mmCIF file of C-alpha atoms in Angstrom:
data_model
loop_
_atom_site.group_PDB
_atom_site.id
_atom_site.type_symbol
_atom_site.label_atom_id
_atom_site.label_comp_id
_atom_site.label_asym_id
_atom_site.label_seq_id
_atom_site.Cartn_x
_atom_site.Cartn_y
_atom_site.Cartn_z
ATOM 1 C CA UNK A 1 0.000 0.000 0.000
ATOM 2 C CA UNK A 2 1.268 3.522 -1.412
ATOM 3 C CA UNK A 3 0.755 6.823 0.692
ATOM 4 C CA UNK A 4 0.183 8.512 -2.730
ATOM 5 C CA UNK A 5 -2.734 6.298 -3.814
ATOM 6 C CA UNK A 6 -4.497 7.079 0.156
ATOM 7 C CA UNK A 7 -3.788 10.829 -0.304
ATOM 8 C CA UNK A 8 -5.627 10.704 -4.011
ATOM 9 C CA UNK A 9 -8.847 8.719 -2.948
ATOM 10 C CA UNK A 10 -8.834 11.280 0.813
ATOM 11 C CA UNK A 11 -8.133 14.045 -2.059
ATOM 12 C CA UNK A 12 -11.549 12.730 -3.937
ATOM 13 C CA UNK A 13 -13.398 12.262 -0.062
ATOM 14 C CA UNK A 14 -12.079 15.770 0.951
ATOM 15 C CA UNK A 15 -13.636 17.228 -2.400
ATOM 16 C CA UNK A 16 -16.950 15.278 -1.903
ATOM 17 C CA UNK A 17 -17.775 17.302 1.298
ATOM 18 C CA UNK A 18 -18.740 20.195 -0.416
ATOM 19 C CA UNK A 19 -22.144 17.884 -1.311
ATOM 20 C CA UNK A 20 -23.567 18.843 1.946
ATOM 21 C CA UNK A 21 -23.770 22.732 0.611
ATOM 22 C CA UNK A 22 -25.647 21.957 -1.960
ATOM 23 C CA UNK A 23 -29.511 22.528 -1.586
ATOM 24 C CA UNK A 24 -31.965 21.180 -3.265
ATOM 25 C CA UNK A 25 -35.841 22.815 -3.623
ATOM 26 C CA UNK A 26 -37.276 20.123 -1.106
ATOM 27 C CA UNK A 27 -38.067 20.856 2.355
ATOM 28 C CA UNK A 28 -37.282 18.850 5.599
ATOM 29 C CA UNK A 29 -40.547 16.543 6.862
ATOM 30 C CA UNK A 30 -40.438 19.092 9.935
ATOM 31 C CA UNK A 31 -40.392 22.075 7.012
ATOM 32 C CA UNK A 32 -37.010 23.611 9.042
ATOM 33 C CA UNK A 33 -35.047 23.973 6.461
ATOM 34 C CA UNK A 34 -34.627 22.705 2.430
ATOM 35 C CA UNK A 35 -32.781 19.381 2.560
ATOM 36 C CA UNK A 36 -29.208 19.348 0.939
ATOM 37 C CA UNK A 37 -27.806 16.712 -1.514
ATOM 38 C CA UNK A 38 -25.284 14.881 1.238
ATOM 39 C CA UNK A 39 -28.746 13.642 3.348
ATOM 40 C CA UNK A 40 -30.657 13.322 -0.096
ATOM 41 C CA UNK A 41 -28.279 10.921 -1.297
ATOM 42 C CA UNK A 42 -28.040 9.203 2.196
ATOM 43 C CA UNK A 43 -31.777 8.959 2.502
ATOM 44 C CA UNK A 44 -32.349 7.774 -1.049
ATOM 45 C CA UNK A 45 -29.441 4.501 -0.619
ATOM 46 C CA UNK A 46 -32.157 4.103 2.496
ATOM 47 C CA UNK A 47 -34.795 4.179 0.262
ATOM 48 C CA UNK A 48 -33.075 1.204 -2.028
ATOM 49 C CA UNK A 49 -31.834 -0.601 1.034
ATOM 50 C CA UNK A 50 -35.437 -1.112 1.645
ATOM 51 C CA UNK A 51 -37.353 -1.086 -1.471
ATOM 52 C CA UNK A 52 -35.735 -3.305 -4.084
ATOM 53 C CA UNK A 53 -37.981 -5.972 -3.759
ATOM 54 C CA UNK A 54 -40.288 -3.160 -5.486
ATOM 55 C CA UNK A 55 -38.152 -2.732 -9.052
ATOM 56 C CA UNK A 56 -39.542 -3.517 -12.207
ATOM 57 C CA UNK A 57 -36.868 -6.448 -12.300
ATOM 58 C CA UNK A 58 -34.031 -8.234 -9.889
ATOM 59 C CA UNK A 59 -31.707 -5.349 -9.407
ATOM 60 C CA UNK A 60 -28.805 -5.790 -7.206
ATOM 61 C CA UNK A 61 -28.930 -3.734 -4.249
ATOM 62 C CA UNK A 62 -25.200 -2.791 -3.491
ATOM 63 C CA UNK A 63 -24.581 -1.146 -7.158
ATOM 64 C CA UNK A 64 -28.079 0.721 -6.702
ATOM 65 C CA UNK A 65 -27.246 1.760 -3.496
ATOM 66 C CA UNK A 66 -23.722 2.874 -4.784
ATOM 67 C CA UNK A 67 -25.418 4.607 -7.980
ATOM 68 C CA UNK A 68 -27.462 6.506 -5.483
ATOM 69 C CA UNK A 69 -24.754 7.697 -3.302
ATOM 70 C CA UNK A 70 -22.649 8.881 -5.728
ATOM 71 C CA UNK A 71 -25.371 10.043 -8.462
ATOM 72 C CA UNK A 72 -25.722 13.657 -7.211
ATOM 73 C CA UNK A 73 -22.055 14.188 -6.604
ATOM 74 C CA UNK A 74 -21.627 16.373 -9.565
ATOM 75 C CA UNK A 75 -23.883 19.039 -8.331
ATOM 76 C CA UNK A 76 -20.731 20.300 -6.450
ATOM 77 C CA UNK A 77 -19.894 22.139 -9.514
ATOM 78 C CA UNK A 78 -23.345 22.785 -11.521
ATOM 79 C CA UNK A 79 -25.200 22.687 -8.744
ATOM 80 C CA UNK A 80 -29.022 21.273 -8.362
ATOM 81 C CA UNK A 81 -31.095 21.345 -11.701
ATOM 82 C CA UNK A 82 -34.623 21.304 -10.137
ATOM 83 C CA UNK A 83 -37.387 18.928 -11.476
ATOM 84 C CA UNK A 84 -40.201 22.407 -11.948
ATOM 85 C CA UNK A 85 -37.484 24.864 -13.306
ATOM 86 C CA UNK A 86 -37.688 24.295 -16.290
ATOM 87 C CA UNK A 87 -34.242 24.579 -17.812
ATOM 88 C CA UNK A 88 -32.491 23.333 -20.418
ATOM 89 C CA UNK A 89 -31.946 19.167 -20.147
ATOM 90 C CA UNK A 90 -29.472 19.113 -23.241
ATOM 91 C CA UNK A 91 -27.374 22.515 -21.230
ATOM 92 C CA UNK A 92 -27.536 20.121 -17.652
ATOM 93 C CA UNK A 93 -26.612 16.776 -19.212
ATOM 94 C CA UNK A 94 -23.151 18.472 -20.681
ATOM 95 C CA UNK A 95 -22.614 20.803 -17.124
ATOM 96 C CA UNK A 96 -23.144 17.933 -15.508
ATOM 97 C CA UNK A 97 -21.029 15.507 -17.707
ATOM 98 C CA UNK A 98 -17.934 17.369 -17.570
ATOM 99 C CA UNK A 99 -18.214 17.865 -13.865
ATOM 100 C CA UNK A 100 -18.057 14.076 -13.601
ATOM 101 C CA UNK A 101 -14.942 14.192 -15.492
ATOM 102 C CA UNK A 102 -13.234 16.442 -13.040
ATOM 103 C CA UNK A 103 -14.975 15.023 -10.305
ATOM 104 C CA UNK A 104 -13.937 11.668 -10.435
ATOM 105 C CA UNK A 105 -10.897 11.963 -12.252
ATOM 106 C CA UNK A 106 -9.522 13.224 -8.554
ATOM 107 C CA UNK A 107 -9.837 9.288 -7.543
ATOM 108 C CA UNK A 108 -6.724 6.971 -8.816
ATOM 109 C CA UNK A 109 -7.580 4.355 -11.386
ATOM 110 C CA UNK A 110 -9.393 2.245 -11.884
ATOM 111 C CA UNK A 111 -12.174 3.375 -9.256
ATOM 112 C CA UNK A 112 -12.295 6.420 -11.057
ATOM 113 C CA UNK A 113 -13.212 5.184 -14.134
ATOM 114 C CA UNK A 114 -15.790 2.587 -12.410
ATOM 115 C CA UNK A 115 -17.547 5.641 -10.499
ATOM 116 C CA UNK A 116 -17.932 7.575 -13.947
ATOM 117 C CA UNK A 117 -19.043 4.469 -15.383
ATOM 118 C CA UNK A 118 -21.769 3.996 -13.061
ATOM 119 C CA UNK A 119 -22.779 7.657 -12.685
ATOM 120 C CA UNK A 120 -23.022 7.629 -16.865
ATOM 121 C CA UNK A 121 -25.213 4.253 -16.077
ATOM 122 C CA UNK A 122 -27.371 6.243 -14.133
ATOM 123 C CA UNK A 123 -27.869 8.903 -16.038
ATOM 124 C CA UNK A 124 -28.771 6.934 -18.843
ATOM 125 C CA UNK A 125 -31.119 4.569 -16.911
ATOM 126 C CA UNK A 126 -31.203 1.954 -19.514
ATOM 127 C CA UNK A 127 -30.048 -0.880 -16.949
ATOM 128 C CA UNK A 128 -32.622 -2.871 -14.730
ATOM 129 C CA UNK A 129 -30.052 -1.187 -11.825
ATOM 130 C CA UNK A 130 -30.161 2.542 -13.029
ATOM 131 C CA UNK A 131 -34.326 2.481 -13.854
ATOM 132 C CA UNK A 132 -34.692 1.767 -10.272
ATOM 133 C CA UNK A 133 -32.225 4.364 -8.946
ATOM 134 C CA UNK A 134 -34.188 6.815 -11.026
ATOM 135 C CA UNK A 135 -37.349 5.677 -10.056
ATOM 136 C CA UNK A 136 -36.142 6.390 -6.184
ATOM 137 C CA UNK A 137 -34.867 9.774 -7.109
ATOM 138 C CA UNK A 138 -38.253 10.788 -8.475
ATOM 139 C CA UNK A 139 -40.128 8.788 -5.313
ATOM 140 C CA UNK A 140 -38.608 10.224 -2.519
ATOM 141 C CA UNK A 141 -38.934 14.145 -3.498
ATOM 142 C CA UNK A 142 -42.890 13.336 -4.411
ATOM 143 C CA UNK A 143 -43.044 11.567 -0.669
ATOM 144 C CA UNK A 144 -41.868 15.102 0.822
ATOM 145 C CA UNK A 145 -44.659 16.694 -0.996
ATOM 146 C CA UNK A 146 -47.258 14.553 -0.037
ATOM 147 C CA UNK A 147 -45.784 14.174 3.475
ATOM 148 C CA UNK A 148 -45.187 18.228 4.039
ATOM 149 C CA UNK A 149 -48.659 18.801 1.883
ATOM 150 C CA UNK A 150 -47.563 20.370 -0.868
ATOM 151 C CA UNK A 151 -44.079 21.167 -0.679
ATOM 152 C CA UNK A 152 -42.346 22.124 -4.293
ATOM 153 C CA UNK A 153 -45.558 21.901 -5.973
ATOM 154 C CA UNK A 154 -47.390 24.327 -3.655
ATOM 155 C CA UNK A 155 -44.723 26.797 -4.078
ATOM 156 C CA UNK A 156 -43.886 26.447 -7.981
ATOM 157 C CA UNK A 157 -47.863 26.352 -8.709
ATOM 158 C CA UNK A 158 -47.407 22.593 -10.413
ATOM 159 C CA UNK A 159 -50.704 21.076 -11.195
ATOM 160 C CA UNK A 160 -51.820 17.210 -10.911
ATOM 161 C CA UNK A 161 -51.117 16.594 -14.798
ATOM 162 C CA UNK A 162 -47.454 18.134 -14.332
ATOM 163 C CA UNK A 163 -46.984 15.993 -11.213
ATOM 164 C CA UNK A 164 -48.142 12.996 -13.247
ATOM 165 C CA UNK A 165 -45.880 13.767 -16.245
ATOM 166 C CA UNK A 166 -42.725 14.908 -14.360
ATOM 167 C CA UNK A 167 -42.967 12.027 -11.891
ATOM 168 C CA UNK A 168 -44.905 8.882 -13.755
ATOM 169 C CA UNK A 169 -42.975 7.804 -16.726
ATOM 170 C CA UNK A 170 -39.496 7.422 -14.304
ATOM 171 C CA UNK A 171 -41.066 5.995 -11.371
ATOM 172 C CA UNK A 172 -43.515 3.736 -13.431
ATOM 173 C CA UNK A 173 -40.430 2.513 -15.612
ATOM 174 C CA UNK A 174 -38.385 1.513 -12.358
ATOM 175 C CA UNK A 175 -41.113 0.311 -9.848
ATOM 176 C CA UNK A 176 -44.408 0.017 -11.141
ATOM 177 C CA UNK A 177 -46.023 -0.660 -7.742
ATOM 178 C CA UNK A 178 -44.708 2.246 -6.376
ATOM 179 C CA UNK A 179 -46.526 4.162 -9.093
ATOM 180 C CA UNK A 180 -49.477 2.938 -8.336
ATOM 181 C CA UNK A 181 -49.495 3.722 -4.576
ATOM 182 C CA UNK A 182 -48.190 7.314 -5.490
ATOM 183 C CA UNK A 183 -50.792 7.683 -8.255
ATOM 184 C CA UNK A 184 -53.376 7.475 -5.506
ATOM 185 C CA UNK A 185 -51.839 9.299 -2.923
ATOM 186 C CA UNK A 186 -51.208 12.144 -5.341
ATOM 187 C CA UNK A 187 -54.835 12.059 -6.841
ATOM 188 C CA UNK A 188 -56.054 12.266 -2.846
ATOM 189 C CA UNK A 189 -53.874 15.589 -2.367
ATOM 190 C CA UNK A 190 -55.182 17.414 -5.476
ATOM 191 C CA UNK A 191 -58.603 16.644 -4.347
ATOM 192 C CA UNK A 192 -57.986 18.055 -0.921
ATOM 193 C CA UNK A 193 -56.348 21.154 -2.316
ATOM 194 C CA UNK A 194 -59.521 21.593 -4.725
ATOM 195 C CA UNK A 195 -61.940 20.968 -1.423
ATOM 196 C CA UNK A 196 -59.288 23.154 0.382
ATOM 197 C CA UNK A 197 -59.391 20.636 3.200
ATOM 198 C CA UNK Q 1 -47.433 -6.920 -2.944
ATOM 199 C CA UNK Q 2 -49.684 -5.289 -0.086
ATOM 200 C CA UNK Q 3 -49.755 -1.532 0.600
ATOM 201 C CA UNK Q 4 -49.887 -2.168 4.169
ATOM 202 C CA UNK Q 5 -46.260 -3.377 3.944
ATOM 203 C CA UNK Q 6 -44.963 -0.738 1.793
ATOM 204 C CA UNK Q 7 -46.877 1.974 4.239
ATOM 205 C CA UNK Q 8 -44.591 -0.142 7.376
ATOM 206 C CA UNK Q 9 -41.694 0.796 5.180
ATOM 207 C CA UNK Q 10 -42.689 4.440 4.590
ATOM 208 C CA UNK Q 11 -43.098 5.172 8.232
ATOM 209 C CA UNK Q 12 -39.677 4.080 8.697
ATOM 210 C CA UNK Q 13 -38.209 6.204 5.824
ATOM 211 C CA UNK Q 14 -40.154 8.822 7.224
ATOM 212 C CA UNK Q 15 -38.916 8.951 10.900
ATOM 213 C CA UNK Q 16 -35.121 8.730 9.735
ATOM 214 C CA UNK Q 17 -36.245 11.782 8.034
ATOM 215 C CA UNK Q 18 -34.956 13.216 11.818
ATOM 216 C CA UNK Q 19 -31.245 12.213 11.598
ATOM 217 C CA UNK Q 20 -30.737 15.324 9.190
ATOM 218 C CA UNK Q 21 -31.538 17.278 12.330
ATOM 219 C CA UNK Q 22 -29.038 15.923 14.569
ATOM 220 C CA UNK Q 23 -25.964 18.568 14.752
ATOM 221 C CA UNK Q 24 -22.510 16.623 15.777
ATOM 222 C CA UNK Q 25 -19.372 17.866 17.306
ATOM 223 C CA UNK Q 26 -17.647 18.300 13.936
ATOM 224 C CA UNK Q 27 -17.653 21.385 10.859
ATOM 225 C CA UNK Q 28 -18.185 20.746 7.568
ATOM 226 C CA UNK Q 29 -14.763 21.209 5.919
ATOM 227 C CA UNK Q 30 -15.453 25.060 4.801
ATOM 228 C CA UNK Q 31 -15.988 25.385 8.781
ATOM 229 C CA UNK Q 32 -19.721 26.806 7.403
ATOM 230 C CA UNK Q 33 -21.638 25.111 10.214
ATOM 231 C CA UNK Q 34 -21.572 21.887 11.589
ATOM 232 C CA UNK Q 35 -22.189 18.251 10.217
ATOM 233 C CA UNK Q 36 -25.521 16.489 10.463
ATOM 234 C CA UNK Q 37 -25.752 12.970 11.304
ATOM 235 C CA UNK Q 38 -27.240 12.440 8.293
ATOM 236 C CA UNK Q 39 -24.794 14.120 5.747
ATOM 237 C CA UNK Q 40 -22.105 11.993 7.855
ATOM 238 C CA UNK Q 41 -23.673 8.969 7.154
ATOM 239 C CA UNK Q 42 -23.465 9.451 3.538
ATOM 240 C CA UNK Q 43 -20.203 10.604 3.757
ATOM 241 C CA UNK Q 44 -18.748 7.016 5.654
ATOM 242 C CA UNK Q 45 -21.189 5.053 2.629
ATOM 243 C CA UNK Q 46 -18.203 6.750 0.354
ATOM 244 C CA UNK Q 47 -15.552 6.075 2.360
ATOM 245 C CA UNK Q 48 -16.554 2.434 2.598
ATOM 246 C CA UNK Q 49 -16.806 2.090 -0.865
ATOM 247 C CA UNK Q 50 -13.335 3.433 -1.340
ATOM 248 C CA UNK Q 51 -11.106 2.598 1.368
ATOM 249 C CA UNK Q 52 -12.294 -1.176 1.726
ATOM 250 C CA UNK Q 53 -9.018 -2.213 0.688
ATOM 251 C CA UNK Q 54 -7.113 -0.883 3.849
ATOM 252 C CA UNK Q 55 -9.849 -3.149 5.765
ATOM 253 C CA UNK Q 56 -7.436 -5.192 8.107
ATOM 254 C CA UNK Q 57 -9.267 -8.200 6.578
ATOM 255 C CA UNK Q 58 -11.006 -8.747 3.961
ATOM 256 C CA UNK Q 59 -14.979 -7.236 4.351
ATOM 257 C CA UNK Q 60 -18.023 -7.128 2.604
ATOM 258 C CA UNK Q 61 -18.275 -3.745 1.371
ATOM 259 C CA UNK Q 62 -22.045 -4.153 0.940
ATOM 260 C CA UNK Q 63 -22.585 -5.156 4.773
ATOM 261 C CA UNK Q 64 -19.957 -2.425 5.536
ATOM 262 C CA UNK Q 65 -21.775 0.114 3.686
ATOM 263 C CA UNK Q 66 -25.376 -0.750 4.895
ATOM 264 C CA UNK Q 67 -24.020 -0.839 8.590
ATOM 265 C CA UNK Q 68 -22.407 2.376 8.045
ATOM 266 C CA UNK Q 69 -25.753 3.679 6.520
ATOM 267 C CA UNK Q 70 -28.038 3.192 9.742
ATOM 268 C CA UNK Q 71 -25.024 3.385 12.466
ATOM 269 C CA UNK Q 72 -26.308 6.289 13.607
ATOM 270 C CA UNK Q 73 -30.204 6.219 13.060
ATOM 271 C CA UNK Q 74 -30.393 5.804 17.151
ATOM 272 C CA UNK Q 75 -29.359 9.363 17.415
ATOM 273 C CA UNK Q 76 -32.797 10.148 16.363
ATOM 274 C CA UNK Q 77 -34.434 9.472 20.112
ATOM 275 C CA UNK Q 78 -30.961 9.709 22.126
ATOM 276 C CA UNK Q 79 -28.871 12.256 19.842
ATOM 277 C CA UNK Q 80 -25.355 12.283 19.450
ATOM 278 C CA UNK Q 81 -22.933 11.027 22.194
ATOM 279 C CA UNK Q 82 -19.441 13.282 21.295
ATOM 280 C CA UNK Q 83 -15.876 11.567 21.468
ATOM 281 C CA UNK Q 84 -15.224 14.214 23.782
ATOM 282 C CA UNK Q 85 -17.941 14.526 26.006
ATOM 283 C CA UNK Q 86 -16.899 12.504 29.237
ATOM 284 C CA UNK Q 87 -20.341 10.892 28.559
ATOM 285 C CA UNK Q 88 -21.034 7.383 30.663
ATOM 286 C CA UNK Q 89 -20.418 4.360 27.890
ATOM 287 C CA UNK Q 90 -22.952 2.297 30.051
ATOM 288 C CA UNK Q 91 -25.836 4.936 29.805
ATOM 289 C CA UNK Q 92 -25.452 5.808 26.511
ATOM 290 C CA UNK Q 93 -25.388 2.098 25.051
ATOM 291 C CA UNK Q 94 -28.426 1.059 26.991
ATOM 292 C CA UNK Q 95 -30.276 4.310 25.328
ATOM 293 C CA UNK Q 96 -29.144 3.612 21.862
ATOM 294 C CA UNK Q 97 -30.246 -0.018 22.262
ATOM 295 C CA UNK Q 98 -33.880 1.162 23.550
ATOM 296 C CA UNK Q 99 -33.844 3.712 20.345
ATOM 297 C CA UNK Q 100 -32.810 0.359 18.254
ATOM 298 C CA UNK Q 101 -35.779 -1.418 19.196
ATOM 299 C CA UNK Q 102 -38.051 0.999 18.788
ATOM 300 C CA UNK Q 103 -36.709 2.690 15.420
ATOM 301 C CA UNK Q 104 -36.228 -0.856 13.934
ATOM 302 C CA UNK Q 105 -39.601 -1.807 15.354
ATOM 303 C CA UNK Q 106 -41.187 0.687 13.096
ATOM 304 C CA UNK Q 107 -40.342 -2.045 9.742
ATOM 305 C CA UNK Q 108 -42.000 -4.703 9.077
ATOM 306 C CA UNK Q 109 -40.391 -8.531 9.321
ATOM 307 C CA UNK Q 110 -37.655 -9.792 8.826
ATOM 308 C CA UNK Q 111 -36.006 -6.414 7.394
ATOM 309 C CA UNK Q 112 -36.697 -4.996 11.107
ATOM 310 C CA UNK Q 113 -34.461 -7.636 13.052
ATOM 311 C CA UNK Q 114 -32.153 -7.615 10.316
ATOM 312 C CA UNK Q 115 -31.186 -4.211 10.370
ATOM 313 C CA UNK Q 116 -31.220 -4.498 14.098
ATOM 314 C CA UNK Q 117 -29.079 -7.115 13.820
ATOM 315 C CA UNK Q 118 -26.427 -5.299 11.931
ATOM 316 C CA UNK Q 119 -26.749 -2.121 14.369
ATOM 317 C CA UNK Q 120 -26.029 -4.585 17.032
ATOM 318 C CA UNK Q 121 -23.418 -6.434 15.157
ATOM 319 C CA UNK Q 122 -21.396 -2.926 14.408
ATOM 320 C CA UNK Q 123 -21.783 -1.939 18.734
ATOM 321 C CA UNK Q 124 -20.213 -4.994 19.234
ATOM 322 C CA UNK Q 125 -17.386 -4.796 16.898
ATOM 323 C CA UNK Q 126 -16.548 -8.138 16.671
ATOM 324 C CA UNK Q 127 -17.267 -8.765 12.991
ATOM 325 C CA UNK Q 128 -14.292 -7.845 10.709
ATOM 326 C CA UNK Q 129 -16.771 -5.921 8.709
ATOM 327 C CA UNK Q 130 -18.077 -4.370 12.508
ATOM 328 C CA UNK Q 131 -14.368 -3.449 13.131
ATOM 329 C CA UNK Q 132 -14.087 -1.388 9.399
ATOM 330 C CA UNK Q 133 -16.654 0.394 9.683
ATOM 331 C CA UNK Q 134 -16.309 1.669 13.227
ATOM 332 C CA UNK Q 135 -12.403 1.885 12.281
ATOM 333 C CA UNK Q 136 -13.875 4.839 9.542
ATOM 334 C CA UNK Q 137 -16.603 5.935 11.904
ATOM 335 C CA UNK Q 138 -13.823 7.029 13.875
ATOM 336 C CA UNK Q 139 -11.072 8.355 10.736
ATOM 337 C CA UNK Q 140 -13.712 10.491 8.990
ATOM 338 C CA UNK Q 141 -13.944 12.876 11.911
ATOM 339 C CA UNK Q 142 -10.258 12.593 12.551
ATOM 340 C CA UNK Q 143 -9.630 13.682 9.603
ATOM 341 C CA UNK Q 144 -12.213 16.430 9.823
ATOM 342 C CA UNK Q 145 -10.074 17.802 12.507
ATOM 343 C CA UNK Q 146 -6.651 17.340 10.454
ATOM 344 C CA UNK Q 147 -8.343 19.253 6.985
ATOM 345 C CA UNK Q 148 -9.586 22.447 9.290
ATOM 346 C CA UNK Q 149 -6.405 22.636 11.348
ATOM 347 C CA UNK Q 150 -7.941 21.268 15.144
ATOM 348 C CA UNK Q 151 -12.072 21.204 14.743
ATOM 349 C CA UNK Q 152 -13.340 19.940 17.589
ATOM 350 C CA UNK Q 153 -9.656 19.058 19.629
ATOM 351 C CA UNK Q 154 -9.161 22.692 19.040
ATOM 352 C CA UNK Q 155 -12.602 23.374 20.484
ATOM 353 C CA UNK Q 156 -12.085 21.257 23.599
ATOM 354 C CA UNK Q 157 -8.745 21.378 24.564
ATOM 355 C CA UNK Q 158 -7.778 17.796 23.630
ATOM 356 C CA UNK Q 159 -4.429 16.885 23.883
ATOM 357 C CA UNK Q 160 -1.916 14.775 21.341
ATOM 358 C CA UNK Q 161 -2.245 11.711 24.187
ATOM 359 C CA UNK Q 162 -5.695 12.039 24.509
ATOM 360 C CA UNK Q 163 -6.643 11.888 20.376
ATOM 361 C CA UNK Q 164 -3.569 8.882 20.288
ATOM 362 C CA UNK Q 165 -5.720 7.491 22.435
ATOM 363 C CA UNK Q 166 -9.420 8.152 21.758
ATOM 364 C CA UNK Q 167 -8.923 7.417 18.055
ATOM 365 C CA UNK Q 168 -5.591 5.473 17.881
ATOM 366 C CA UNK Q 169 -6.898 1.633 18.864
ATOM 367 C CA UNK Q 170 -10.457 2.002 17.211
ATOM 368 C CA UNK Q 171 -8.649 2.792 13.919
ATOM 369 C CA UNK Q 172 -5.834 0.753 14.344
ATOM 370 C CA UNK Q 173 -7.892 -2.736 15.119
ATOM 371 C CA UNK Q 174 -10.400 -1.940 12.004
ATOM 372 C CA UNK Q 175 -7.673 -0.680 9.490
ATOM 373 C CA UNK Q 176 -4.111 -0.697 10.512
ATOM 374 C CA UNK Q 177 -2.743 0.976 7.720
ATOM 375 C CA UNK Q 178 -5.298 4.265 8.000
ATOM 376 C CA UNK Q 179 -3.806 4.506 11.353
ATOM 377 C CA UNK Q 180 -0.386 4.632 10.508
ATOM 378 C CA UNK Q 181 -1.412 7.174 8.577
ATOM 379 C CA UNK Q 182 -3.694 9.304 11.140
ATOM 380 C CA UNK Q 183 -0.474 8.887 13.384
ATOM 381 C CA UNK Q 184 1.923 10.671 11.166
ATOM 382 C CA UNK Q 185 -1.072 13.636 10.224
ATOM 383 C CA UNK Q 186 -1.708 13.894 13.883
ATOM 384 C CA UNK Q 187 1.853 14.164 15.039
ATOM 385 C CA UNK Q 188 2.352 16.683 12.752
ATOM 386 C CA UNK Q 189 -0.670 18.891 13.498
ATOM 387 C CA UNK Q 190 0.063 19.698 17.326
ATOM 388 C CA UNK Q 191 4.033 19.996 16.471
ATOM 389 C CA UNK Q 192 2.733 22.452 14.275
ATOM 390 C CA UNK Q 193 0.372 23.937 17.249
ATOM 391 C CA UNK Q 194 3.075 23.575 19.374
ATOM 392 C CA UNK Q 195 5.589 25.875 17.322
ATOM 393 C CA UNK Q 196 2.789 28.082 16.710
ATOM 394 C CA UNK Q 197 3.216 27.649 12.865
#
């Protein structure tokens, strides 16, 4: 074991910390504070410690979990994109590309080149693996609206058809089931916001 | 699939929604604030996945990483117990094993007395896998304290003995290499302090 090849990966690990100043558009349950990336990221590898048996098809937990941790790591240099902003997807994919370049290029080889790999997996969610990461990404920032009633949507003025579109297709792809339990629960918070219950 | 068991899930996702509200002992590396237990946790997932090769034997990185996940979940009823503290070990276990049983309680079976399980096994630290991840449980915030020149041994007065000792065997047992390391970084830090450099 080489002291250079320690200080490189702590280089990577001292880098990473920066994650936790990130903040992304969703609130805490208890409505404190927004929620930054760092506990995001923990609370989604949570999510797929828990939920696999959910996916669309066998997935193996321990690269999901590791696609999770690691998938919002390049917001430390474009920062968060949020879901009801509205910009450009073609302008975030190539910020957020390079920055994985940089990113993980501070890590020695060849774990560098297997984090990009499975960050680029991710991204593309083509793999039974990555659909189910995505779907987990889209789950757990629709749970904080439902859970904090209303959340993002309340304060971005989304409707139930944009909830269906921007969540349905990614979470339906990756874990059908869960779709179906959101679909409901999202339907039943519309209708309370129309009765203003 | 039954929505009752996916709504025994949720509840659990949904009360470790608390951990991002537990402040520890150490600063984020910019010294902004301090850490969450939360954000920590997600930080030791990525230093499991990397450093498993320093592992004094050979570990499971997925059992590593999943212990490393929920290590600290207990703080949500009995909050964070500082290196530093002078707390009593005896009162503070028995808490944390009361907040086990009654976090873990909140999933259905078996995933409930697994995970309590592998909270149990990583308290013990018998396992080798136990033994890595508490050896990292106790260099991430070492190293904290190295990156912003003292953190918290600044903050309470600790002395060169005391972190040799607080730190040293922890680390040393679960990755012997990491701590021959630390040793070097540490020694270095208070001769600095100590020549006022």
């Amino acid at each position: 074991m080489e002291l250079a090849r320690l200080e490189k990966q702590l280089s990577f690990l001292r880098e990473i910390d920066r994650l936790k100043a990130v903040v992304r558009q969703s609130p805490l349950l208890d409505k404190s504070r927004k929620e930054n990336s760092a506990e995001h990221s923990w609370h989604l590898a949570m999510y797929a410690l828990l939920l696999n048996e959910y996916a669309c098809a066998p997935v193996n937990p321990h690269r999901v979990v590791q696609m999770l941790l690691l998938h919002d790591i390049v917001e430390i240099d474009v920062g968060d994109f949020p879901i009801h902003g509205g910009s450009s997807v073609a302008v975030q994919a190539e910020q957020e590309a390079k920055a994985a370049v940089r990113l993980f290029g501070l890590l020695p080889q060849p774990e560098g080149n297997e984090f990009l790999s499975l960050w680029q997996e991710f991204e593309r969610g083509e793999t039974e693996d990555a659909r189910f990461a995505k779907a987990l990404d889209r789950f757990q920032p629709l749970l904080i609206n439902i859970f904090t009633g209303g959340g993002t949507w309340t304060e971005n003025g989304v409707s139930l058809e944009q909830v269906l579109s921007r969540y349905g297709p990614v979470i339906q792809k990756g874990a059908p089931f869960l779709w179906t339990a959101c679909e409901q629960w999202v339907r039943q918070h519309f209708a309370q916001q129309a009765s203003g219950s």
